[in-house]
Amino acid sequence: MARPTNRLRLPIRAAVAVVAVLLTACSADPAPHSAGMAAADRSAQSVTPAHLSLTPPADPVRMALPATGAETRWTQGLDVFVQQVSRAATASCAAERGAAVPRQVPLAFIRFFEIPDLDFIARHGTSESAAVPTSAPYASATRPADSAVLRECGAEGKAAADALRDLYAPLQQRWFAELVSLRHDPATVRALRALPPCLAGHGIRVRDENGFFALADARMQTAAPAELPRESSALGRAYAACMRPVEAVREPARERLRTRFLKSHTREIRALRRTLVPALRHAETRYEVRLAFPAP
């Protein structure tokens, strides 16, 4: 599992540094592949390609303040869309000056393992997701942008992204901070105790969830390219199976916590519901970027 493509932006990483998802696992106890893991590898099929959905939730709260794994797909799409708007605004500004901005690293939908989407992970493995759509370059951009254009147009791109983030990010950060309390919830702590024995049944011997992430990272970084899909699939199936009892406890707890959160932030929630979707649709038209979400 490639660490850069899995996080709680909480970072999930844009909205929050409060809740890091793929934590550095000092407690990891990486074990070599056991017979059980080898059996899982043999039975694991190639990772199923993910698709895109263009359908947002009826209530934008579920996109900005996710409480379930499935809802984080909308959050991932929102995060990527804002980044796309920033890039599109920058490129458009440069193209008006006949210049092209340097090619950038492709954007990716980033998983929220603090709120794991177990159905998606079981189907697509630990790192596979849908591909983020890319935009065609501007025909009027005939020369590389110089440093002055990059500064000016980069500021324009940042302003376009900030105009959207300001509608939800402050509230989202407070929501992500609230989720930290569930790490110490007694029912969650008890459920997590069963995780290492369950993973051991799949040939994965670690002391805790962080240990799993460390081991998964190590395996994905050292596996031969041809083995990466099978490795990702085996790891994803094992993680999803063993985390279901944990999520059976945590997901209702997160939804109850969100209900209380909404009641204590009624003014901000009212503003979010009134302004977010119209602003996103306006940005789609202005910057010719589609709001899209990873889908099974």
mmCIF file of C-alpha atoms in Angstrom:
data_model
loop_
_atom_site.group_PDB
_atom_site.id
_atom_site.type_symbol
_atom_site.label_atom_id
_atom_site.label_comp_id
_atom_site.label_asym_id
_atom_site.label_seq_id
_atom_site.Cartn_x
_atom_site.Cartn_y
_atom_site.Cartn_z
ATOM 1 C CA MET A 1 0.000 0.000 0.000
ATOM 2 C CA ALA A 2 1.633 3.175 -1.109
ATOM 3 C CA ARG A 3 1.569 5.556 1.806
ATOM 4 C CA PRO A 4 1.183 8.709 -0.295
ATOM 5 C CA THR A 5 -2.111 7.449 -1.704
ATOM 6 C CA ASN A 6 -3.812 6.500 1.549
ATOM 7 C CA ARG A 7 -4.522 8.930 4.335
ATOM 8 C CA LEU A 8 -7.213 10.562 6.382
ATOM 9 C CA ARG A 9 -7.448 14.022 5.008
ATOM 10 C CA LEU A 10 -8.099 14.362 7.862
ATOM 11 C CA PRO A 11 -6.059 14.148 5.083
ATOM 12 C CA ILE A 12 -7.686 12.327 5.066
ATOM 13 C CA ARG A 13 -4.154 15.716 4.596
ATOM 14 C CA ALA A 14 -5.764 18.803 3.212
ATOM 15 C CA ALA A 15 -8.249 19.573 5.779
ATOM 16 C CA VAL A 16 -6.435 18.320 8.769
ATOM 17 C CA ALA A 17 -3.250 17.373 10.261
ATOM 18 C CA VAL A 18 -5.154 16.531 13.388
ATOM 19 C CA VAL A 19 -5.961 12.978 12.442
ATOM 20 C CA ALA A 20 -3.224 11.247 10.528
ATOM 21 C CA VAL A 21 -4.420 8.073 8.988
ATOM 22 C CA LEU A 22 -1.556 6.074 7.820
ATOM 23 C CA LEU A 23 0.393 6.391 11.005
ATOM 24 C CA THR A 24 4.032 5.433 11.242
ATOM 25 C CA ALA A 25 3.836 2.117 12.943
ATOM 26 C CA CYS A 26 6.621 1.827 15.456
ATOM 27 C CA SER A 27 4.710 -1.053 16.958
ATOM 28 C CA ALA A 28 4.746 -3.055 13.754
ATOM 29 C CA ASP A 29 5.982 -6.598 13.940
ATOM 30 C CA PRO A 30 6.503 -7.452 10.285
ATOM 31 C CA ALA A 31 6.579 -11.174 9.792
ATOM 32 C CA PRO A 32 7.642 -13.041 6.691
ATOM 33 C CA HIS A 33 4.931 -14.491 4.479
ATOM 34 C CA SER A 34 3.457 -17.486 6.242
ATOM 35 C CA ALA A 35 1.664 -20.410 4.702
ATOM 36 C CA GLY A 36 -1.626 -18.656 5.469
ATOM 37 C CA MET A 37 -0.563 -15.525 3.596
ATOM 38 C CA ALA A 38 0.677 -17.620 0.701
ATOM 39 C CA ALA A 39 -2.728 -19.272 0.533
ATOM 40 C CA ALA A 40 -4.377 -15.851 0.546
ATOM 41 C CA ASP A 41 -2.070 -14.755 -2.260
ATOM 42 C CA ARG A 42 -3.005 -17.777 -4.327
ATOM 43 C CA SER A 43 -6.717 -17.223 -3.812
ATOM 44 C CA ALA A 44 -6.592 -13.429 -4.328
ATOM 45 C CA GLN A 45 -7.680 -12.331 -7.750
ATOM 46 C CA SER A 46 -6.460 -9.341 -9.671
ATOM 47 C CA VAL A 47 -7.582 -6.005 -8.276
ATOM 48 C CA THR A 48 -10.940 -4.967 -9.735
ATOM 49 C CA PRO A 49 -10.770 -1.608 -11.523
ATOM 50 C CA ALA A 50 -12.736 1.158 -9.817
ATOM 51 C CA HIS A 51 -15.047 3.506 -11.692
ATOM 52 C CA LEU A 52 -16.224 7.104 -11.426
ATOM 53 C CA SER A 53 -19.554 8.467 -10.287
ATOM 54 C CA LEU A 54 -20.839 11.964 -11.024
ATOM 55 C CA THR A 55 -23.641 11.786 -8.454
ATOM 56 C CA PRO A 56 -23.126 13.853 -5.282
ATOM 57 C CA PRO A 57 -25.010 13.142 -2.059
ATOM 58 C CA ALA A 58 -28.440 14.657 -1.546
ATOM 59 C CA ASP A 59 -27.072 16.314 1.582
ATOM 60 C CA PRO A 60 -23.627 17.968 1.129
ATOM 61 C CA VAL A 61 -22.963 17.360 4.836
ATOM 62 C CA ARG A 62 -22.201 13.741 3.936
ATOM 63 C CA MET A 63 -19.548 14.943 1.479
ATOM 64 C CA ALA A 64 -17.839 17.466 3.739
ATOM 65 C CA LEU A 65 -18.280 15.679 7.092
ATOM 66 C CA PRO A 66 -18.089 11.930 6.393
ATOM 67 C CA ALA A 67 -19.066 9.397 9.042
ATOM 68 C CA THR A 68 -19.013 6.165 7.014
ATOM 69 C CA GLY A 69 -16.524 4.591 4.673
ATOM 70 C CA ALA A 70 -18.840 4.921 1.690
ATOM 71 C CA GLU A 71 -19.289 8.646 2.397
ATOM 72 C CA THR A 72 -15.543 9.205 2.194
ATOM 73 C CA ARG A 73 -15.757 8.542 -1.550
ATOM 74 C CA TRP A 74 -17.614 11.858 -1.826
ATOM 75 C CA THR A 75 -15.032 13.512 0.418
ATOM 76 C CA GLN A 76 -12.214 12.231 -1.777
ATOM 77 C CA GLY A 77 -13.958 13.606 -4.843
ATOM 78 C CA LEU A 78 -14.466 16.994 -3.185
ATOM 79 C CA ASP A 79 -10.816 17.181 -2.231
ATOM 80 C CA VAL A 80 -9.618 16.286 -5.723
ATOM 81 C CA PHE A 81 -12.087 18.696 -7.338
ATOM 82 C CA VAL A 82 -10.742 21.636 -5.363
ATOM 83 C CA GLN A 83 -7.201 20.720 -6.428
ATOM 84 C CA GLN A 84 -8.357 20.434 -10.043
ATOM 85 C CA VAL A 85 -9.959 23.865 -9.843
ATOM 86 C CA SER A 86 -6.694 25.301 -8.548
ATOM 87 C CA ARG A 87 -4.747 23.750 -11.406
ATOM 88 C CA ALA A 88 -7.334 24.744 -14.007
ATOM 89 C CA ALA A 89 -7.431 28.357 -12.801
ATOM 90 C CA THR A 90 -3.633 28.509 -12.884
ATOM 91 C CA ALA A 91 -3.444 26.982 -16.370
ATOM 92 C CA SER A 92 -6.202 29.252 -17.713
ATOM 93 C CA CYS A 93 -4.468 32.331 -16.336
ATOM 94 C CA ALA A 94 -1.182 31.285 -17.959
ATOM 95 C CA ALA A 95 -2.882 30.403 -21.259
ATOM 96 C CA GLU A 96 -4.315 33.930 -21.437
ATOM 97 C CA ARG A 97 -0.661 35.011 -21.564
ATOM 98 C CA GLY A 98 0.175 32.402 -24.181
ATOM 99 C CA ALA A 99 2.078 30.294 -21.643
ATOM 100 C CA ALA A 100 1.832 26.724 -20.388
ATOM 101 C CA VAL A 101 2.440 25.668 -16.802
ATOM 102 C CA PRO A 102 4.818 22.735 -16.144
ATOM 103 C CA ARG A 103 3.295 19.271 -16.066
ATOM 104 C CA GLN A 104 2.392 18.242 -12.531
ATOM 105 C CA VAL A 105 2.129 14.943 -10.736
ATOM 106 C CA PRO A 106 -1.287 13.413 -11.543
ATOM 107 C CA LEU A 107 -3.898 13.817 -8.832
ATOM 108 C CA ALA A 108 -5.220 10.767 -7.007
ATOM 109 C CA PHE A 109 -8.202 9.944 -4.823
ATOM 110 C CA ILE A 110 -6.808 9.489 -1.327
ATOM 111 C CA ARG A 111 -8.315 6.916 1.030
ATOM 112 C CA PHE A 112 -9.368 7.828 4.577
ATOM 113 C CA PHE A 113 -8.223 4.915 6.703
ATOM 114 C CA GLU A 114 -9.442 6.646 9.843
ATOM 115 C CA ILE A 115 -12.866 6.019 8.293
ATOM 116 C CA PRO A 116 -12.135 2.883 6.246
ATOM 117 C CA ASP A 117 -14.310 2.089 3.246
ATOM 118 C CA LEU A 118 -14.240 -1.677 3.772
ATOM 119 C CA ASP A 119 -16.432 -2.604 0.818
ATOM 120 C CA PHE A 120 -14.174 -0.604 -1.500
ATOM 121 C CA ILE A 121 -10.990 -2.022 0.040
ATOM 122 C CA ALA A 122 -12.248 -5.597 -0.172
ATOM 123 C CA ARG A 123 -13.097 -5.095 -3.846
ATOM 124 C CA HIS A 124 -10.149 -3.002 -5.003
ATOM 125 C CA GLY A 125 -7.304 -3.825 -2.617
ATOM 126 C CA THR A 126 -5.320 -1.535 -0.394
ATOM 127 C CA SER A 127 -4.220 1.036 -2.955
ATOM 128 C CA GLU A 128 -6.245 0.826 -6.179
ATOM 129 C CA SER A 129 -8.856 3.497 -6.924
ATOM 130 C CA ALA A 130 -10.510 5.166 -9.878
ATOM 131 C CA ALA A 131 -8.365 7.333 -12.134
ATOM 132 C CA VAL A 132 -8.827 11.075 -11.771
ATOM 133 C CA PRO A 133 -9.937 12.647 -15.081
ATOM 134 C CA THR A 134 -7.387 14.926 -16.709
ATOM 135 C CA SER A 135 -7.959 18.103 -18.694
ATOM 136 C CA ALA A 136 -6.668 18.800 -22.176
ATOM 137 C CA PRO A 137 -3.971 21.497 -22.430
ATOM 138 C CA TYR A 138 -4.919 24.935 -23.721
ATOM 139 C CA ALA A 139 -4.193 25.345 -27.422
ATOM 140 C CA SER A 140 -3.186 28.965 -26.845
ATOM 141 C CA ALA A 141 -0.368 27.935 -24.503
ATOM 142 C CA THR A 142 2.566 27.954 -26.916
ATOM 143 C CA ARG A 143 5.537 28.614 -24.636
ATOM 144 C CA PRO A 144 6.613 27.660 -21.098
ATOM 145 C CA ALA A 145 5.448 30.019 -18.399
ATOM 146 C CA ASP A 146 8.183 32.122 -16.840
ATOM 147 C CA SER A 147 8.577 32.634 -13.105
ATOM 148 C CA ALA A 148 6.531 35.845 -13.029
ATOM 149 C CA VAL A 149 3.583 34.184 -14.786
ATOM 150 C CA LEU A 150 3.841 31.157 -12.516
ATOM 151 C CA ARG A 151 3.749 33.376 -9.417
ATOM 152 C CA GLU A 152 0.828 35.467 -10.629
ATOM 153 C CA CYS A 153 -1.207 32.574 -11.986
ATOM 154 C CA GLY A 154 -0.333 30.299 -9.073
ATOM 155 C CA ALA A 155 -1.816 32.915 -6.763
ATOM 156 C CA GLU A 156 -4.947 32.979 -8.930
ATOM 157 C CA GLY A 157 -5.229 29.188 -8.717
ATOM 158 C CA LYS A 158 -4.806 29.251 -4.965
ATOM 159 C CA ALA A 159 -7.484 31.919 -4.616
ATOM 160 C CA ALA A 160 -9.933 29.832 -6.660
ATOM 161 C CA ALA A 161 -9.315 26.798 -4.456
ATOM 162 C CA ASP A 162 -9.495 28.817 -1.241
ATOM 163 C CA ALA A 163 -12.864 30.269 -2.281
ATOM 164 C CA LEU A 164 -14.245 26.713 -2.268
ATOM 165 C CA ARG A 165 -12.352 25.398 0.750
ATOM 166 C CA ASP A 166 -13.469 28.318 2.874
ATOM 167 C CA LEU A 167 -17.054 27.080 2.502
ATOM 168 C CA TYR A 168 -16.385 23.773 4.262
ATOM 169 C CA ALA A 169 -12.789 23.303 5.444
ATOM 170 C CA PRO A 170 -13.010 25.135 8.813
ATOM 171 C CA LEU A 171 -16.051 23.069 9.790
ATOM 172 C CA GLN A 172 -14.506 19.914 8.357
ATOM 173 C CA GLN A 173 -11.375 20.390 10.432
ATOM 174 C CA ARG A 174 -13.441 20.639 13.598
ATOM 175 C CA TRP A 175 -15.321 17.484 12.600
ATOM 176 C CA PHE A 176 -12.119 15.552 11.974
ATOM 177 C CA ALA A 177 -10.819 16.705 15.342
ATOM 178 C CA GLU A 178 -13.992 15.366 16.973
ATOM 179 C CA LEU A 179 -13.333 11.944 15.465
ATOM 180 C CA VAL A 180 -10.113 11.620 17.447
ATOM 181 C CA SER A 181 -12.177 11.035 20.587
ATOM 182 C CA LEU A 182 -13.384 7.707 19.213
ATOM 183 C CA ARG A 183 -9.871 6.292 19.332
ATOM 184 C CA HIS A 184 -10.279 6.051 23.082
ATOM 185 C CA ASP A 185 -13.885 4.900 23.084
ATOM 186 C CA PRO A 186 -14.024 1.732 25.269
ATOM 187 C CA ALA A 187 -16.155 -0.211 22.784
ATOM 188 C CA THR A 188 -13.768 0.662 19.948
ATOM 189 C CA VAL A 189 -10.727 -0.289 22.007
ATOM 190 C CA ARG A 190 -12.298 -3.662 22.834
ATOM 191 C CA ALA A 191 -13.177 -4.313 19.192
ATOM 192 C CA LEU A 192 -9.652 -3.496 18.044
ATOM 193 C CA ARG A 193 -8.211 -6.111 20.400
ATOM 194 C CA ALA A 194 -9.617 -8.794 18.118
ATOM 195 C CA LEU A 195 -7.843 -7.375 15.059
ATOM 196 C CA PRO A 196 -4.369 -8.955 15.500
ATOM 197 C CA PRO A 197 -5.713 -12.510 16.040
ATOM 198 C CA CYS A 198 -7.984 -12.140 13.017
ATOM 199 C CA LEU A 199 -5.146 -10.880 10.816
ATOM 200 C CA ALA A 200 -2.961 -13.713 12.069
ATOM 201 C CA GLY A 201 -5.563 -16.086 10.680
ATOM 202 C CA HIS A 202 -4.764 -14.563 7.286
ATOM 203 C CA GLY A 203 -1.028 -15.015 7.827
ATOM 204 C CA ILE A 204 -0.473 -11.360 8.800
ATOM 205 C CA ARG A 205 1.224 -11.140 12.188
ATOM 206 C CA VAL A 206 1.156 -7.624 13.622
ATOM 207 C CA ARG A 207 0.403 -6.129 17.033
ATOM 208 C CA ASP A 208 -2.194 -3.575 15.935
ATOM 209 C CA GLU A 209 -3.706 -1.666 13.011
ATOM 210 C CA ASN A 210 -0.663 0.575 12.671
ATOM 211 C CA GLY A 211 1.448 -2.549 12.437
ATOM 212 C CA PHE A 212 -0.720 -3.742 9.568
ATOM 213 C CA PHE A 213 -0.171 -0.485 7.667
ATOM 214 C CA ALA A 214 3.590 -0.686 8.199
ATOM 215 C CA LEU A 215 3.694 -4.291 7.039
ATOM 216 C CA ALA A 216 1.450 -3.567 4.064
ATOM 217 C CA ASP A 217 3.653 -0.628 3.045
ATOM 218 C CA ALA A 218 6.756 -2.809 3.264
ATOM 219 C CA ARG A 219 5.228 -5.562 1.178
ATOM 220 C CA MET A 220 3.907 -3.222 -1.484
ATOM 221 C CA GLN A 221 7.266 -1.483 -1.739
ATOM 222 C CA THR A 222 9.268 -4.698 -2.059
ATOM 223 C CA ALA A 223 6.935 -6.859 -4.157
ATOM 224 C CA ALA A 224 7.774 -7.452 -7.799
ATOM 225 C CA PRO A 225 5.640 -5.270 -10.108
ATOM 226 C CA ALA A 226 3.801 -8.303 -11.443
ATOM 227 C CA GLU A 227 2.835 -9.294 -7.895
ATOM 228 C CA LEU A 228 1.544 -5.895 -6.761
ATOM 229 C CA PRO A 229 -2.111 -6.450 -7.766
ATOM 230 C CA ARG A 230 -2.262 -9.836 -6.029
ATOM 231 C CA GLU A 231 -0.500 -8.478 -2.949
ATOM 232 C CA SER A 232 -2.819 -5.479 -2.762
ATOM 233 C CA SER A 233 -5.858 -7.706 -3.180
ATOM 234 C CA ALA A 234 -4.776 -10.184 -0.499
ATOM 235 C CA LEU A 235 -3.980 -7.411 1.967
ATOM 236 C CA GLY A 236 -7.233 -5.602 1.227
ATOM 237 C CA ARG A 237 -9.376 -8.695 1.639
ATOM 238 C CA ALA A 238 -7.734 -9.564 4.948
ATOM 239 C CA TYR A 239 -7.963 -6.016 6.306
ATOM 240 C CA ALA A 240 -11.599 -5.601 5.272
ATOM 241 C CA ALA A 241 -12.618 -8.929 6.787
ATOM 242 C CA CYS A 242 -10.903 -8.272 10.102
ATOM 243 C CA MET A 243 -12.006 -4.638 10.411
ATOM 244 C CA ARG A 244 -15.713 -5.326 9.895
ATOM 245 C CA PRO A 245 -16.351 -6.068 13.604
ATOM 246 C CA VAL A 246 -14.499 -2.856 14.465
ATOM 247 C CA GLU A 247 -16.501 -0.788 12.006
ATOM 248 C CA ALA A 248 -19.707 -2.384 13.279
ATOM 249 C CA VAL A 249 -18.906 -0.522 16.505
ATOM 250 C CA ARG A 250 -17.240 2.618 15.162
ATOM 251 C CA GLU A 251 -19.585 3.509 12.312
ATOM 252 C CA PRO A 252 -22.702 3.903 14.484
ATOM 253 C CA ALA A 253 -20.560 5.781 17.009
ATOM 254 C CA ARG A 254 -19.386 8.197 14.301
ATOM 255 C CA GLU A 255 -22.934 8.740 13.097
ATOM 256 C CA ARG A 256 -24.122 9.499 16.639
ATOM 257 C CA LEU A 257 -21.185 11.850 17.080
ATOM 258 C CA ARG A 258 -22.040 13.612 13.812
ATOM 259 C CA THR A 259 -25.669 14.031 14.873
ATOM 260 C CA ARG A 260 -24.463 15.842 17.992
ATOM 261 C CA PHE A 261 -21.933 17.823 15.962
ATOM 262 C CA LEU A 262 -24.613 19.058 13.559
ATOM 263 C CA LYS A 263 -26.815 20.186 16.448
ATOM 264 C CA SER A 264 -23.956 22.153 17.987
ATOM 265 C CA HIS A 265 -23.021 23.857 14.690
ATOM 266 C CA THR A 266 -26.445 24.649 13.260
ATOM 267 C CA ARG A 267 -25.515 28.035 11.788
ATOM 268 C CA GLU A 268 -22.430 26.691 9.984
ATOM 269 C CA ILE A 269 -24.339 23.633 8.744
ATOM 270 C CA ARG A 270 -27.116 25.817 7.376
ATOM 271 C CA ALA A 271 -24.547 27.876 5.471
ATOM 272 C CA LEU A 272 -22.806 24.766 4.174
ATOM 273 C CA ARG A 273 -26.036 23.321 2.819
ATOM 274 C CA ARG A 274 -26.954 26.609 1.184
ATOM 275 C CA THR A 275 -23.653 27.493 -0.463
ATOM 276 C CA LEU A 276 -21.440 24.462 -1.144
ATOM 277 C CA VAL A 277 -23.156 22.704 -4.045
ATOM 278 C CA PRO A 278 -23.971 25.927 -5.978
ATOM 279 C CA ALA A 279 -20.330 27.000 -5.605
ATOM 280 C CA LEU A 280 -19.103 23.631 -6.861
ATOM 281 C CA ARG A 281 -21.435 23.737 -9.857
ATOM 282 C CA HIS A 282 -20.338 27.285 -10.659
ATOM 283 C CA ALA A 283 -16.684 26.191 -10.510
ATOM 284 C CA GLU A 284 -17.441 23.255 -12.815
ATOM 285 C CA THR A 285 -18.765 25.651 -15.449
ATOM 286 C CA ARG A 286 -16.120 28.313 -15.018
ATOM 287 C CA TYR A 287 -13.091 26.008 -15.011
ATOM 288 C CA GLU A 288 -14.475 23.133 -17.117
ATOM 289 C CA VAL A 289 -13.764 20.545 -14.435
ATOM 290 C CA ARG A 290 -16.216 17.812 -13.458
ATOM 291 C CA LEU A 291 -16.931 16.899 -9.846
ATOM 292 C CA ALA A 292 -16.395 13.114 -9.773
ATOM 293 C CA PHE A 293 -16.094 10.442 -7.119
ATOM 294 C CA PRO A 294 -14.485 6.984 -6.957
ATOM 295 C CA ALA A 295 -17.112 4.257 -7.152
ATOM 296 C CA PRO A 296 -17.043 0.453 -6.861
#
